[in-house]
mmCIF file of C-alpha atoms and ligand atoms in Angstrom:
data_model
loop_
_atom_site.group_PDB
_atom_site.id
_atom_site.type_symbol
_atom_site.label_atom_id
_atom_site.label_comp_id
_atom_site.label_asym_id
_atom_site.label_seq_id
_atom_site.Cartn_x
_atom_site.Cartn_y
_atom_site.Cartn_z
ATOM 1 C CA MET A 1 -13.435 -3.378 -12.927
ATOM 2 C CA LYS A 2 -10.801 -5.459 -14.742
ATOM 3 C CA GLU A 3 -11.021 -9.074 -13.617
ATOM 4 C CA GLU A 4 -9.770 -12.429 -14.900
ATOM 5 C CA GLN A 5 -10.487 -16.055 -14.092
ATOM 6 C CA LYS A 6 -7.111 -17.007 -12.645
ATOM 7 C CA ASP A 7 -5.555 -14.712 -10.042
ATOM 8 C CA PHE A 8 -1.814 -14.169 -9.831
ATOM 9 C CA PRO A 9 -0.440 -16.167 -6.837
ATOM 10 C CA LEU A 10 0.296 -13.047 -4.775
ATOM 11 C CA HIS A 11 0.752 -14.850 -1.475
ATOM 12 C CA SER A 12 3.655 -17.023 -2.635
ATOM 13 C CA PHE A 13 5.027 -14.108 -4.655
ATOM 14 C CA TYR A 14 5.555 -11.976 -1.545
ATOM 15 C CA GLY A 15 6.922 -15.000 0.294
ATOM 16 C CA ASP A 16 9.560 -15.326 -2.433
ATOM 17 C CA ILE A 17 10.636 -11.702 -2.563
ATOM 18 C CA HIS A 18 10.304 -10.526 1.074
ATOM 19 C CA ALA A 19 14.051 -10.426 1.724
ATOM 20 C CA SER A 20 14.792 -8.143 -1.230
ATOM 21 C CA TYR A 21 11.505 -6.158 -1.221
ATOM 22 C CA ASP A 22 12.787 -3.014 0.527
ATOM 23 C CA ARG A 23 16.020 -2.887 -1.488
ATOM 24 C CA VAL A 24 14.222 -3.308 -4.809
ATOM 25 C CA ASN A 25 11.664 -0.677 -3.802
ATOM 26 C CA ARG A 26 14.388 1.902 -3.088
ATOM 27 C CA ILE A 27 16.117 1.191 -6.414
ATOM 28 C CA PHE A 28 12.953 1.248 -8.534
ATOM 29 C CA THR A 29 11.605 4.474 -7.114
ATOM 30 C CA PHE A 30 15.011 6.183 -7.110
ATOM 31 C CA GLY A 31 14.631 6.382 -3.326
ATOM 32 C CA ARG A 32 11.410 8.420 -3.600
ATOM 33 C CA ASP A 33 9.115 5.827 -1.976
ATOM 34 C CA ARG A 34 10.044 7.081 1.491
ATOM 35 C CA ALA A 35 9.034 10.646 0.646
ATOM 36 C CA TRP A 36 5.722 9.415 -0.839
ATOM 37 C CA ARG A 37 4.900 7.470 2.339
ATOM 38 C CA LYS A 38 5.804 10.577 4.321
ATOM 39 C CA HIS A 39 3.229 12.619 2.327
ATOM 40 C CA ALA A 40 0.625 9.893 2.869
ATOM 41 C CA SER A 41 1.307 9.736 6.617
ATOM 42 C CA ILE A 42 0.936 13.514 6.956
ATOM 43 C CA GLU A 43 -2.440 13.286 5.197
ATOM 44 C CA LEU A 44 -3.615 10.416 7.370
ATOM 45 C CA LEU A 45 -2.618 12.035 10.665
ATOM 46 C CA LYS A 46 -4.408 15.322 9.890
ATOM 47 C CA SER A 47 -7.703 14.018 11.304
ATOM 48 C CA ARG A 48 -5.929 12.893 14.544
ATOM 49 C CA PRO A 49 -7.271 9.318 14.432
ATOM 50 C CA HIS A 50 -7.034 6.936 17.379
ATOM 51 C CA ARG A 51 -7.319 3.480 15.805
ATOM 52 C CA VAL A 52 -5.450 3.219 12.526
ATOM 53 C CA LEU A 53 -5.100 0.296 10.127
ATOM 54 C CA ASP A 54 -2.230 -0.003 7.675
ATOM 55 C CA LEU A 55 -3.735 -2.514 5.254
ATOM 56 C CA CYS A 56 -1.258 -4.619 3.212
ATOM 57 C CA THR A 57 1.474 -3.341 5.509
ATOM 58 C CA GLY A 58 4.150 -5.593 3.977
ATOM 59 C CA THR A 59 7.491 -4.851 5.617
ATOM 60 C CA GLY A 60 5.847 -2.127 7.721
ATOM 61 C CA ASP A 61 7.375 1.033 6.271
ATOM 62 C CA PHE A 62 4.126 3.007 6.280
ATOM 63 C CA VAL A 63 2.966 2.054 9.764
ATOM 64 C CA LEU A 64 6.437 2.866 11.121
ATOM 65 C CA GLU A 65 6.347 6.234 9.362
ATOM 66 C CA LEU A 66 2.980 6.896 11.033
ATOM 67 C CA ALA A 67 4.434 5.911 14.401
ATOM 68 C CA ARG A 68 7.374 8.260 13.859
ATOM 69 C CA ARG A 69 5.111 11.246 13.109
ATOM 70 C CA ALA A 70 2.171 10.589 15.435
ATOM 71 C CA ASP A 71 1.554 12.286 18.737
ATOM 72 C CA HIS A 72 1.814 9.517 21.328
ATOM 73 C CA SER A 73 0.775 11.661 24.266
ATOM 74 C CA ASP A 74 -2.684 11.555 25.862
ATOM 75 C CA LYS A 75 -4.791 8.625 24.613
ATOM 76 C CA GLY A 76 -2.415 8.435 21.660
ATOM 77 C CA ILE A 77 -2.687 6.381 18.536
ATOM 78 C CA MET A 78 -3.095 2.629 18.186
ATOM 79 C CA LEU A 79 -1.495 1.340 15.016
ATOM 80 C CA THR A 80 -2.214 -2.010 13.362
ATOM 81 C CA GLY A 81 -0.306 -3.398 10.387
ATOM 82 C CA PHE A 82 -2.221 -6.139 8.561
ATOM 83 C CA ASP A 83 -0.924 -8.457 5.822
ATOM 84 C CA PHE A 84 -1.369 -12.030 4.623
ATOM 85 C CA SER A 85 2.330 -12.733 4.112
ATOM 86 C CA SER A 86 4.032 -14.046 7.252
ATOM 87 C CA ASP A 87 7.401 -13.531 5.552
ATOM 88 C CA MET A 88 6.768 -9.839 4.866
ATOM 89 C CA LEU A 89 5.518 -9.452 8.465
ATOM 90 C CA LYS A 90 8.668 -11.106 9.780
ATOM 91 C CA VAL A 91 10.694 -8.278 8.220
ATOM 92 C CA ALA A 92 8.218 -5.718 9.615
ATOM 93 C CA ARG A 93 8.490 -7.087 13.165
ATOM 94 C CA LYS A 94 12.278 -7.009 12.978
ATOM 95 C CA LYS A 95 12.165 -3.324 12.015
ATOM 96 C CA GLN A 96 9.607 -2.661 14.753
ATOM 97 C CA LYS A 97 11.993 -4.061 17.386
ATOM 98 C CA GLU A 98 14.704 -1.628 16.316
ATOM 99 C CA PHE A 99 12.217 1.240 16.058
ATOM 100 C CA GLN A 100 10.806 0.703 19.548
ATOM 101 C CA LYS A 101 14.228 0.978 21.131
ATOM 102 C CA ARG A 102 14.034 4.656 20.186
ATOM 103 C CA HIS A 103 10.257 5.173 20.383
ATOM 104 C CA ARG A 104 9.064 3.204 23.388
ATOM 105 C CA GLN A 105 5.627 4.744 23.659
ATOM 106 C CA ALA A 106 4.514 3.816 20.107
ATOM 107 C CA GLU A 107 1.845 1.079 20.085
ATOM 108 C CA ILE A 108 2.046 -1.050 16.939
ATOM 109 C CA HIS A 109 0.509 -4.470 16.391
ATOM 110 C CA PHE A 110 1.161 -6.625 13.346
ATOM 111 C CA ILE A 111 -1.579 -9.084 12.448
ATOM 112 C CA GLU A 112 -1.507 -11.770 9.774
ATOM 113 C CA GLY A 113 -4.641 -12.320 7.742
ATOM 114 C CA ASP A 114 -6.476 -11.874 4.465
ATOM 115 C CA ALA A 115 -7.933 -8.497 3.484
ATOM 116 C CA GLY A 116 -11.072 -10.336 2.358
ATOM 117 C CA GLU A 117 -11.819 -11.573 5.904
ATOM 118 C CA MET A 118 -10.478 -9.180 8.479
ATOM 119 C CA PRO A 119 -10.785 -10.092 12.167
ATOM 120 C CA PHE A 120 -12.078 -6.652 13.218
ATOM 121 C CA GLU A 121 -15.499 -5.432 14.324
ATOM 122 C CA ASP A 122 -17.609 -3.241 12.056
ATOM 123 C CA GLY A 123 -16.500 0.409 12.204
ATOM 124 C CA TYR A 124 -13.464 -0.417 14.366
ATOM 125 C CA PHE A 125 -10.940 1.902 12.685
ATOM 126 C CA ASP A 126 -10.943 5.708 12.571
ATOM 127 C CA SER A 127 -8.553 5.755 9.619
ATOM 128 C CA MET A 128 -6.997 3.379 7.172
ATOM 129 C CA GLY A 129 -3.943 3.705 4.950
ATOM 130 C CA ILE A 130 -2.933 1.456 2.098
ATOM 131 C CA THR A 131 0.377 2.100 0.368
ATOM 132 C CA PHE A 132 1.142 0.174 -2.829
ATOM 133 C CA GLY A 133 -1.341 -2.487 -1.778
ATOM 134 C CA ILE A 134 -4.698 -1.569 -3.318
ATOM 135 C CA ARG A 135 -3.452 -2.692 -6.735
ATOM 136 C CA ASN A 136 -3.025 -6.194 -5.311
ATOM 137 C CA LEU A 137 -6.534 -6.157 -3.905
ATOM 138 C CA VAL A 138 -8.420 -4.911 -6.958
ATOM 139 C CA TYR A 139 -6.435 -5.279 -10.184
ATOM 140 C CA LYS A 140 -7.269 -8.528 -12.016
ATOM 141 C CA ASN A 141 -8.388 -9.950 -8.689
ATOM 142 C CA SER A 142 -11.550 -12.064 -8.608
ATOM 143 C CA ARG A 143 -12.059 -11.098 -4.938
ATOM 144 C CA ALA A 144 -11.864 -7.353 -5.613
ATOM 145 C CA SER A 145 -15.430 -6.592 -4.479
ATOM 146 C CA ARG A 146 -14.954 -8.658 -1.343
ATOM 147 C CA HIS A 147 -11.758 -6.732 -0.443
ATOM 148 C CA LEU A 148 -13.430 -3.364 -1.005
ATOM 149 C CA ALA A 149 -16.466 -4.373 1.057
ATOM 150 C CA GLU A 150 -14.212 -5.413 3.949
ATOM 151 C CA MET A 151 -12.278 -2.142 3.784
ATOM 152 C CA ASN A 152 -15.570 -0.316 4.083
ATOM 153 C CA ARG A 153 -16.924 -2.539 6.860
ATOM 154 C CA VAL A 154 -14.003 -2.139 9.293
ATOM 155 C CA MET A 155 -13.998 1.697 8.991
ATOM 156 C CA ARG A 156 -16.232 3.952 11.049
ATOM 157 C CA THR A 157 -18.546 6.291 9.147
ATOM 158 C CA GLY A 158 -16.712 9.556 8.543
ATOM 159 C CA GLY A 159 -13.326 7.827 8.901
ATOM 160 C CA GLU A 160 -10.620 8.570 6.355
ATOM 161 C CA LEU A 161 -8.952 6.286 3.874
ATOM 162 C CA VAL A 162 -5.564 7.269 2.437
ATOM 163 C CA VAL A 163 -4.416 5.465 -0.701
ATOM 164 C CA LEU A 164 -0.921 5.685 -2.164
ATOM 165 C CA GLU A 165 -0.422 3.717 -5.365
ATOM 166 C CA SER A 166 1.272 3.745 -8.735
ATOM 167 C CA SER A 167 -0.837 5.316 -11.436
ATOM 168 C CA LYS A 168 -1.036 5.756 -15.185
ATOM 169 C CA PRO A 169 0.512 9.179 -15.899
ATOM 170 C CA ALA A 170 -1.640 11.732 -17.739
ATOM 171 C CA SER A 171 1.212 13.142 -19.878
ATOM 172 C CA PRO A 172 1.621 11.044 -23.086
ATOM 173 C CA LEU A 173 5.393 11.562 -23.173
ATOM 174 C CA TRP A 174 5.913 10.520 -19.557
ATOM 175 C CA ARG A 175 3.519 7.616 -20.141
ATOM 176 C CA ILE A 176 5.813 6.351 -22.925
ATOM 177 C CA PHE A 177 8.922 6.655 -20.740
ATOM 178 C CA ASN A 178 7.150 5.105 -17.758
ATOM 179 C CA GLY A 179 5.837 2.260 -19.942
ATOM 180 C CA PHE A 180 9.308 1.576 -21.332
ATOM 181 C CA TYR A 181 10.803 1.519 -17.826
ATOM 182 C CA LEU A 182 8.091 -0.819 -16.547
ATOM 183 C CA ARG A 183 8.298 -3.159 -19.529
ATOM 184 C CA PHE A 184 12.005 -3.392 -20.253
ATOM 185 C CA ILE A 185 13.864 -2.414 -17.091
ATOM 186 C CA LEU A 186 11.900 -3.109 -13.909
ATOM 187 C CA PRO A 187 11.073 -6.807 -14.498
ATOM 188 C CA TYR A 188 14.634 -7.777 -15.435
ATOM 189 C CA LEU A 189 16.349 -5.733 -12.749
ATOM 190 C CA GLY A 190 13.825 -6.925 -10.139
ATOM 191 C CA GLY A 191 14.187 -10.502 -11.389
ATOM 192 C CA LEU A 192 17.959 -10.252 -11.135
ATOM 193 C CA ILE A 193 17.978 -8.885 -7.585
ATOM 194 C CA SER A 194 15.201 -11.088 -6.179
ATOM 195 C CA GLY A 195 15.760 -14.178 -8.343
ATOM 196 C CA ASN A 196 12.072 -14.128 -9.347
ATOM 197 C CA LEU A 197 11.550 -12.781 -12.869
ATOM 198 C CA LYS A 198 7.909 -13.949 -13.095
ATOM 199 C CA ALA A 199 6.966 -12.029 -9.983
ATOM 200 C CA TYR A 200 8.470 -8.801 -11.229
ATOM 201 C CA ARG A 201 6.871 -9.284 -14.649
ATOM 202 C CA TYR A 202 3.492 -9.312 -12.880
ATOM 203 C CA LEU A 203 4.394 -6.293 -10.756
ATOM 204 C CA ALA A 204 5.584 -4.321 -13.767
ATOM 205 C CA SER A 205 2.599 -5.242 -15.918
ATOM 206 C CA SER A 206 0.085 -4.481 -13.145
ATOM 207 C CA SER A 207 1.754 -1.083 -12.620
ATOM 208 C CA LYS A 208 1.810 -0.329 -16.332
ATOM 209 C CA ASN A 209 -1.822 -1.244 -16.933
ATOM 210 C CA TYR A 210 -3.138 0.106 -13.661
ATOM 211 C CA TYR A 211 -5.810 2.755 -13.273
ATOM 212 C CA THR A 212 -5.508 6.514 -13.552
ATOM 213 C CA ARG A 213 -6.151 8.631 -10.469
ATOM 214 C CA GLU A 214 -9.705 9.322 -11.683
ATOM 215 C CA GLU A 215 -10.462 5.632 -12.315
ATOM 216 C CA MET A 216 -9.171 4.658 -8.864
ATOM 217 C CA GLY A 217 -11.279 7.415 -7.282
ATOM 218 C CA GLU A 218 -14.381 6.075 -9.058
ATOM 219 C CA ILE A 219 -13.751 2.487 -7.934
ATOM 220 C CA LEU A 220 -13.432 3.608 -4.323
ATOM 221 C CA GLU A 221 -16.478 5.859 -4.563
ATOM 222 C CA GLN A 222 -18.497 2.874 -5.763
ATOM 223 C CA ALA A 223 -17.255 1.039 -2.662
ATOM 224 C CA GLY A 224 -18.769 3.684 -0.364
ATOM 225 C CA PHE A 225 -15.942 6.201 0.018
ATOM 226 C CA GLU A 226 -16.210 9.840 -0.963
ATOM 227 C CA LEU A 227 -13.150 11.436 -2.550
ATOM 228 C CA ILE A 228 -12.049 14.480 -0.521
ATOM 229 C CA ARG A 229 -8.739 15.369 -2.155
ATOM 230 C CA SER A 230 -6.106 13.803 -4.386
ATOM 231 C CA ARG A 231 -2.799 14.646 -5.940
ATOM 232 C CA SER A 232 -0.239 13.256 -8.346
ATOM 233 C CA LEU A 233 3.360 12.587 -7.416
ATOM 234 C CA PHE A 234 6.372 11.836 -9.588
ATOM 235 C CA LEU A 235 4.832 13.358 -12.738
ATOM 236 C CA GLY A 236 1.676 11.328 -12.304
ATOM 237 C CA SER A 237 3.317 7.894 -11.923
ATOM 238 C CA VAL A 238 2.078 7.813 -8.343
ATOM 239 C CA MET A 239 -1.279 8.897 -6.902
ATOM 240 C CA LEU A 240 -2.280 9.939 -3.418
ATOM 241 C CA LEU A 241 -6.009 9.903 -2.611
ATOM 242 C CA VAL A 242 -7.813 10.894 0.582
ATOM 243 C CA LEU A 243 -11.363 9.577 0.912
ATOM 244 C CA GLN A 244 -13.979 9.489 3.611
ATOM 245 C CA LYS A 245 -16.379 6.666 4.420
ATOM 246 C CA SER A 246 -19.806 8.108 3.645
HETATM 247 C C1 LIG B 1 3.498 -4.059 -2.777
HETATM 248 S S1 LIG B 1 3.373 -4.619 -1.123
HETATM 249 C C2 LIG B 1 3.158 -3.087 -0.240
HETATM 250 C C3 LIG B 1 3.776 -3.128 1.122
HETATM 251 C C4 LIG B 1 3.778 -1.802 1.889
HETATM 252 N N1 LIG B 1 2.461 -1.299 2.157
HETATM 253 C C5 LIG B 1 4.630 -0.747 1.217
HETATM 254 O O1 LIG B 1 4.226 0.438 1.207
HETATM 255 O O2 LIG B 1 5.724 -1.073 0.742
HETATM 256 C C6 LIG B 1 1.755 -5.303 -1.080
HETATM 257 C C7 LIG B 1 1.450 -6.120 0.166
HETATM 258 O O3 LIG B 1 0.079 -6.520 0.107
HETATM 259 C C8 LIG B 1 -0.052 -7.793 0.721
HETATM 260 N N2 LIG B 1 -1.311 -8.383 0.248
HETATM 261 C C9 LIG B 1 -1.671 -8.628 -1.029
HETATM 262 N N3 LIG B 1 -2.894 -9.171 -1.083
HETATM 263 C C10 LIG B 1 -3.331 -9.270 0.214
HETATM 264 C C11 LIG B 1 -4.516 -9.760 0.818
HETATM 265 N N4 LIG B 1 -5.528 -10.267 0.099
HETATM 266 N N5 LIG B 1 -4.638 -9.690 2.167
HETATM 267 C C12 LIG B 1 -3.629 -9.192 2.923
HETATM 268 N N6 LIG B 1 -2.465 -8.719 2.398
HETATM 269 C C13 LIG B 1 -2.314 -8.766 1.063
HETATM 270 C C14 LIG B 1 1.206 -8.526 0.284
HETATM 271 O O4 LIG B 1 1.505 -9.614 1.114
HETATM 272 C C15 LIG B 1 2.255 -7.403 0.325
HETATM 273 O O5 LIG B 1 2.944 -7.412 1.550
#
């Protein structure tokens, strides 16, 4: 796994960009991020889980998508969004308030904390989703093994993990275009909108140098998850993996 001595200050980074995060996301993905989360939520709900964790929930888009699609009848689904940025969670809670005016029966809890020390019992969750967050937890992060061990610990055996993340495209031509976009457009546009060029330089470089779908699958398999299915989205710039805790 790629690691370096000094980690990027992710916590303050998300504190700085929380207000513009959703807007920048929509622009950078040409509005496709919503459709990708929709695919991921469909995958996660297939096993009809009861307790679900949205790890690195950020502004809550994925957990809200799950709440929108889940069956809330019977014993229903209990959704938890977990993140270490209180600013990102502030935005999530605001959206939740609006959402629950229309979907009263949805049960969503947002909890602040670090993925390396989660306040949940062993095997507590039936399923876990992580959308555009695993890169933060493993790429050039000295606590990568700790994060992966915690993800494994809080899941029940046989539970499913759904990962949505940017990925290195397989096609050389698309890789060149994608690399150009990430190097010369995303950091400057993101910097302009959010006022934080350094943050978007990190985001762009971590996306550009990130793992392929196969590499990500291997890292998660080493952490105790078995790959069940995976697919590429957006010509391979985005990956969707479904794994099971073995
Ligand atoms: C790129 S955002 C993704 C947000 C959301 N899941 C989405 O689909 O847009 C990554 C999130 O991971 C959170 N994060 C990064 N490292 C974390 C850690 N060690 N523990 C908890 N949250 C973390 C950040 O605060 C940020 O909100």
